[in-house]
Amino acid sequence: MITVAGFNTAIDRFIQIDALKPGQVHRVRKEKTYPGGKGVHVAQTIAALGEPVRLVGLVDAAHEQFIARQMSARGVQLRGVEINGPLRQCLALQESGGSITEILGQGPQLSQVEQDDLLREFGRSVENSSLVILSGSLPRGFADALYAGLAEYVHGLGKRCLVDASGEVLRKAVGAKPFLVKPNRDEVSELVGHPVINIEAAHMAVKVLRERGIAMPVVTMGDLGAVAANETGIWHAQLAPTRLRNAVGSGDCFLAGLAVAIKRDMPLDEALRLAVACGVANAESEETGFAERSSVEALLPKVTVHRL
Ligand SMILES: Nc1ncnc2c1ncn2[C@@H]1O[C@H](COP(=O)(O)OP(=O)(O)OP(=O)(O)O)[C@@H](O)[C@H]1O
Ligand SMILES: [Mg+2]
């Protein structure tokens, strides 16, 4: 079992309009509402790849059924912790040219009781999991050091912990030396203190993270692919999408592929191949943060992987 702590569940609205013009009225061409948040993306892609997965995250009374239905349809065991306040709401506006503008809600401010409930549920779920993923922003109320503390807890149980976070939460988590961190270009630039804009710089960055005690650091570089390191070496993998439709959530699907590969003890080059195929499968489809197994399998042989 893989546990995904994706605490900050969201309700995502995806809206297509002709062109975004500030201060003007817009007519919607197409719209859809999804359960969202990084944890949802990671968990549903892990399930699509065939691994048992559990998601621990917030739900509210208005959306509990909606989220539970989709998670169940996609094969994810949901451990929802109900809160009073409304969940975070996120809006993605796609213009006909393809560009996407995202507006991310602040989300609920959790009481101490709600925080305790969530952490209790997390603890229960970790007990019978062999791999744990901490993914996305923290609901307001939690301290920046939360992921660092949870990563130490998971490590203390002899289990591997994968962290996808940003800013101070990521910096503190790195101090706790989780098995894996997966920053993107911007996140790793902030972490190492200089711009990571090409594969050479990403190569340097994973080396720095290895020196800081991360067993398997991975840096995702959007269209440039990704670089990963472990004790066997450092690899770069990449694939250009046939048709780029919506790359939001590609990092989450990438992480899902990586987690499944780690669970299956795949060598690093093959793990990276699976992760990139998942990231690109997401980018080629309209839905945010979901990769279908059939698309991933079709892309796998096309990914180029080489040792740096
Ligand atoms: N435009 C693209 N072209 C090719 N591959 C892409 C593209 N966008 C994403 N990918 C693939 O998906 C992986 C993850 O993407 P990216 O680095 O953008 O993650 P991210 O910024 O963490 O995304 P998010 O946080 O929205 O999930 C990349 O390493 C790459 O393999
Ligand atoms: Mg990301």
XYZ file of C-alpha atoms and ligand atoms in Angstrom:
340
model
C 0.000 0.000 0.000
C 1.104 3.542 -0.800
C -0.207 6.380 1.399
C -0.536 9.820 -0.152
C -0.828 12.700 2.298
C -2.478 15.297 0.088
C -4.033 17.266 2.883
C -5.107 20.378 0.965
C -7.822 18.837 -1.231
C -9.354 21.334 -3.648
C -12.303 21.785 -5.931
C -10.873 22.608 -9.358
C -12.845 24.451 -12.045
C -11.456 24.173 -15.563
C -12.903 26.810 -17.887
C -12.246 27.454 -21.566
C -12.706 30.974 -22.925
C -11.640 32.655 -26.177
C -9.195 35.154 -24.725
C -8.613 36.566 -21.245
C -9.186 40.331 -21.167
C -8.852 41.944 -17.721
C -11.890 43.954 -16.642
C -14.214 42.417 -19.280
C -17.101 39.924 -19.320
C -16.184 36.467 -20.663
C -18.407 33.707 -22.079
C -17.471 30.166 -21.106
C -16.920 27.751 -24.063
C -16.501 24.612 -21.985
C -16.350 23.958 -18.250
C -15.727 21.101 -15.883
C -15.343 20.649 -12.133
C -12.942 18.092 -10.659
C -11.790 17.032 -7.222
C -8.300 18.526 -7.179
C -5.168 19.179 -5.219
C -1.830 17.482 -5.700
C -2.696 14.524 -3.489
C -5.743 13.672 -5.618
C -3.616 13.845 -8.783
C -0.854 11.650 -7.379
C -3.211 9.080 -5.844
C -5.472 8.646 -8.880
C -2.477 8.202 -11.204
C -0.888 5.625 -8.874
C -4.190 3.720 -8.913
C -4.349 3.962 -12.718
C -0.913 2.308 -12.856
C -2.241 -0.581 -10.789
C -0.830 -0.045 -7.283
C -3.041 -0.012 -4.173
C -3.177 3.558 -2.844
C -4.804 5.507 -0.044
C -5.330 9.265 0.056
C -5.507 11.188 3.326
C -6.996 14.647 2.835
C -9.617 17.182 3.768
C -13.250 16.980 2.667
C -16.197 19.226 3.480
C -19.897 18.386 3.724
C -20.729 20.025 0.378
C -18.151 18.020 -1.620
C -17.578 14.831 0.337
C -19.754 12.660 -1.944
C -18.351 14.282 -5.079
C -14.764 13.556 -4.054
C -15.530 10.087 -2.679
C -17.294 9.072 -5.921
C -14.392 10.042 -8.164
C -11.784 8.494 -5.877
C -13.757 5.270 -5.702
C -14.307 5.215 -9.491
C -10.565 5.586 -9.958
C -9.612 2.951 -7.422
C -8.293 5.206 -4.651
C -9.146 4.476 -1.006
C -10.130 7.850 0.404
C -9.536 8.655 4.065
C -11.328 11.991 4.123
C -11.216 14.161 7.232
C -14.265 16.396 7.321
C -13.842 20.047 8.214
C -16.323 22.856 8.759
C -14.950 25.486 6.415
C -15.211 25.176 2.634
C -12.357 23.432 0.812
C -9.840 25.337 -1.289
C -11.206 26.329 -4.704
C -8.923 26.653 -7.725
C -9.697 28.070 -11.131
C -7.878 27.311 -14.399
C -8.752 29.549 -17.356
C -7.644 28.185 -20.706
C -7.630 30.522 -23.712
C -8.193 29.222 -27.237
C -4.461 29.697 -27.923
C -3.801 27.123 -25.176
C -2.306 29.301 -22.424
C -3.627 28.617 -18.932
C -4.079 31.178 -16.129
C -4.472 29.643 -12.678
C -6.125 31.282 -9.670
C -5.517 29.288 -6.505
C -7.710 29.776 -3.444
C -6.273 30.260 0.029
C -8.172 27.319 1.430
C -9.473 26.725 4.935
C -7.778 27.752 8.161
C -7.711 24.591 10.269
C -8.503 24.498 13.964
C -6.226 22.533 16.296
C -8.825 19.748 16.483
C -9.002 19.499 12.675
C -5.199 19.378 12.461
C -5.079 16.605 15.065
C -7.796 14.625 13.229
C -5.852 14.816 9.984
C -2.573 13.733 11.573
C -4.273 10.870 13.426
C -5.735 9.613 10.141
C -2.309 9.977 8.505
C -0.658 7.957 11.298
C -3.233 5.182 10.939
C -2.789 5.008 7.198
C 1.014 4.944 7.359
C 0.940 1.900 9.668
C 0.224 -0.567 6.868
C 1.907 1.271 3.996
C 5.408 0.653 2.705
C 5.746 3.993 0.897
C 4.512 7.434 1.922
C 4.119 10.538 -0.246
C 3.771 14.048 1.179
C 2.403 16.174 -1.597
C 1.404 19.795 -2.049
C 0.745 22.865 0.043
C -0.210 22.689 3.707
C -3.647 23.870 4.805
C -3.375 27.113 6.769
C -2.802 26.464 10.460
C 0.007 23.927 10.045
C 3.617 24.989 10.676
C 6.166 25.015 7.825
C 8.059 22.235 9.592
C 5.161 19.758 9.317
C 6.549 17.737 6.383
C 9.979 17.639 8.057
C 8.374 16.139 11.167
C 6.257 13.665 9.190
C 9.255 12.626 7.072
C 11.229 11.894 10.265
C 8.299 9.925 11.655
C 8.005 7.832 8.468
C 11.768 7.270 8.371
C 11.678 6.182 12.023
C 9.246 3.428 11.003
C 11.782 2.222 8.423
C 9.637 3.370 5.483
C 10.501 5.486 2.467
C 9.092 9.002 2.242
C 8.709 11.040 -0.975
C 8.200 14.803 -0.660
C 6.793 17.251 -3.237
C 6.578 20.713 -1.701
C 7.911 24.224 -2.205
C 9.479 27.172 -0.360
C 10.115 26.874 3.371
C 8.140 23.636 3.710
C 10.475 21.995 1.184
C 13.620 23.541 2.689
C 12.729 22.233 6.146
C 11.726 18.822 4.749
C 15.136 18.481 3.034
C 16.715 18.957 6.479
C 14.890 15.797 7.585
C 16.531 13.837 4.713
C 13.517 12.077 3.179
C 14.234 9.297 0.673
C 13.174 11.490 -2.272
C 12.336 15.117 -3.061
C 10.958 16.232 -6.445
C 11.276 19.981 -6.913
C 10.526 21.557 -10.298
C 12.716 24.223 -11.941
C 11.478 27.103 -9.775
C 11.396 25.130 -6.536
C 14.933 23.794 -6.937
C 16.252 27.248 -7.914
C 14.916 28.631 -4.649
C 16.265 25.651 -2.729
C 19.849 25.764 -4.030
C 19.927 29.569 -4.275
C 20.683 30.008 -7.995
C 18.675 29.665 -11.209
C 18.417 26.087 -12.489
C 17.593 26.710 -16.133
C 19.165 23.822 -18.032
C 20.056 20.142 -17.660
C 23.631 20.924 -16.621
C 22.337 23.043 -13.728
C 19.786 20.353 -12.790
C 22.651 17.816 -12.806
C 24.554 20.012 -10.320
C 21.433 20.474 -8.197
C 20.750 16.743 -7.749
C 24.407 16.288 -6.736
C 24.002 19.006 -4.088
C 20.833 17.304 -2.806
C 22.608 13.921 -2.658
C 25.308 15.595 -0.533
C 22.572 16.917 1.755
C 21.462 13.332 2.420
C 18.586 12.796 -0.031
C 18.955 9.246 -1.379
C 17.049 9.930 -4.606
C 16.726 13.602 -5.568
C 14.755 14.298 -8.751
C 14.436 17.657 -10.517
C 11.680 18.122 -13.096
C 12.340 20.685 -15.810
C 9.030 20.875 -17.682
C 9.675 20.585 -21.447
C 13.354 19.729 -20.759
C 12.362 16.500 -18.997
C 13.832 15.462 -15.653
C 17.104 14.560 -13.922
C 17.339 11.954 -11.162
C 20.174 10.631 -9.024
C 20.773 7.745 -6.651
C 23.727 5.575 -5.632
C 23.825 3.976 -9.128
C 24.273 7.244 -11.038
C 22.569 10.287 -12.524
C 20.116 10.110 -15.437
C 18.231 12.499 -17.706
C 14.977 11.561 -19.439
C 12.791 13.508 -21.829
C 9.954 13.191 -24.325
C 8.300 15.890 -26.448
C 4.501 15.621 -26.351
C 2.805 14.975 -29.717
C 0.185 17.532 -28.767
C 0.530 19.687 -25.657
C -2.913 20.279 -24.145
C -2.628 20.873 -20.385
C 0.654 20.385 -18.510
C -0.748 21.494 -15.129
C -0.357 18.532 -12.769
C 2.360 16.863 -14.873
C 4.685 16.990 -11.886
C 2.077 15.162 -9.805
C 1.622 12.417 -12.414
C 5.419 12.223 -12.764
C 5.694 11.652 -9.003
C 2.991 8.974 -9.175
C 4.986 7.096 -11.821
C 8.151 7.426 -9.781
C 6.440 6.113 -6.645
C 5.078 3.075 -8.480
C 8.550 2.374 -9.920
C 10.160 2.666 -6.470
C 7.502 0.363 -5.004
C 8.347 -2.163 -7.744
C 12.122 -1.805 -7.150
C 12.776 -0.721 -10.722
C 16.270 0.580 -11.595
C 16.548 4.373 -11.674
C 16.690 4.755 -15.474
C 13.489 2.728 -15.893
C 11.829 4.563 -12.997
C 12.605 7.872 -14.676
C 11.255 6.574 -17.988
C 7.943 5.660 -16.333
C 7.769 9.003 -14.515
C 8.372 11.037 -17.690
C 5.788 8.976 -19.592
C 3.263 9.825 -16.850
C 4.139 13.552 -16.932
C 3.796 13.689 -20.714
C 0.594 11.586 -20.730
C -0.924 14.210 -18.442
C 0.329 17.084 -20.617
C -1.231 15.498 -23.702
C -4.690 15.231 -22.141
C -7.105 17.987 -21.173
C -7.706 16.850 -17.607
C -5.432 18.286 -14.923
C -3.410 15.751 -12.950
C -4.383 12.368 -14.357
C -2.514 9.916 -16.561
C -4.276 6.895 -18.087
C -2.384 3.628 -18.026
C -2.895 2.979 -21.772
C -1.435 6.405 -22.698
C 1.509 5.888 -20.346
C 2.260 2.455 -21.826
C 2.133 3.831 -25.379
C 4.615 6.602 -24.473
C 7.113 4.457 -22.520
C 9.208 3.241 -25.478
C 9.413 6.785 -26.898
C 11.080 8.335 -23.826
C 14.808 8.942 -24.276
C 16.884 8.157 -21.182
C 20.635 8.624 -20.851
C 23.259 8.636 -18.140
C 24.872 11.978 -17.337
N 5.744 20.949 -21.998
C 6.243 19.752 -21.682
N 6.916 19.043 -22.614
C 7.455 17.844 -22.318
N 7.363 17.258 -21.108
C 6.711 17.908 -20.141
C 6.123 19.188 -20.367
N 5.542 19.596 -19.217
C 5.769 18.610 -18.321
N 6.466 17.588 -18.860
C 6.901 16.346 -18.217
O 6.332 16.257 -16.919
C 7.362 16.359 -15.911
C 6.895 17.253 -14.788
O 6.614 18.543 -15.270
P 7.019 19.904 -14.527
O 8.475 19.984 -14.347
O 6.340 20.990 -15.259
O 6.364 19.645 -13.110
P 5.676 20.643 -12.047
O 6.081 22.058 -12.310
O 5.973 20.080 -10.704
O 4.123 20.443 -12.378
P 2.848 20.527 -11.403
O 3.321 21.068 -10.077
O 1.873 21.395 -12.130
O 2.334 19.134 -11.281
C 8.589 16.895 -16.628
O 9.769 16.432 -16.006
C 8.406 16.337 -18.028
O 8.865 15.014 -18.086
Mg 4.965 20.426 -8.922
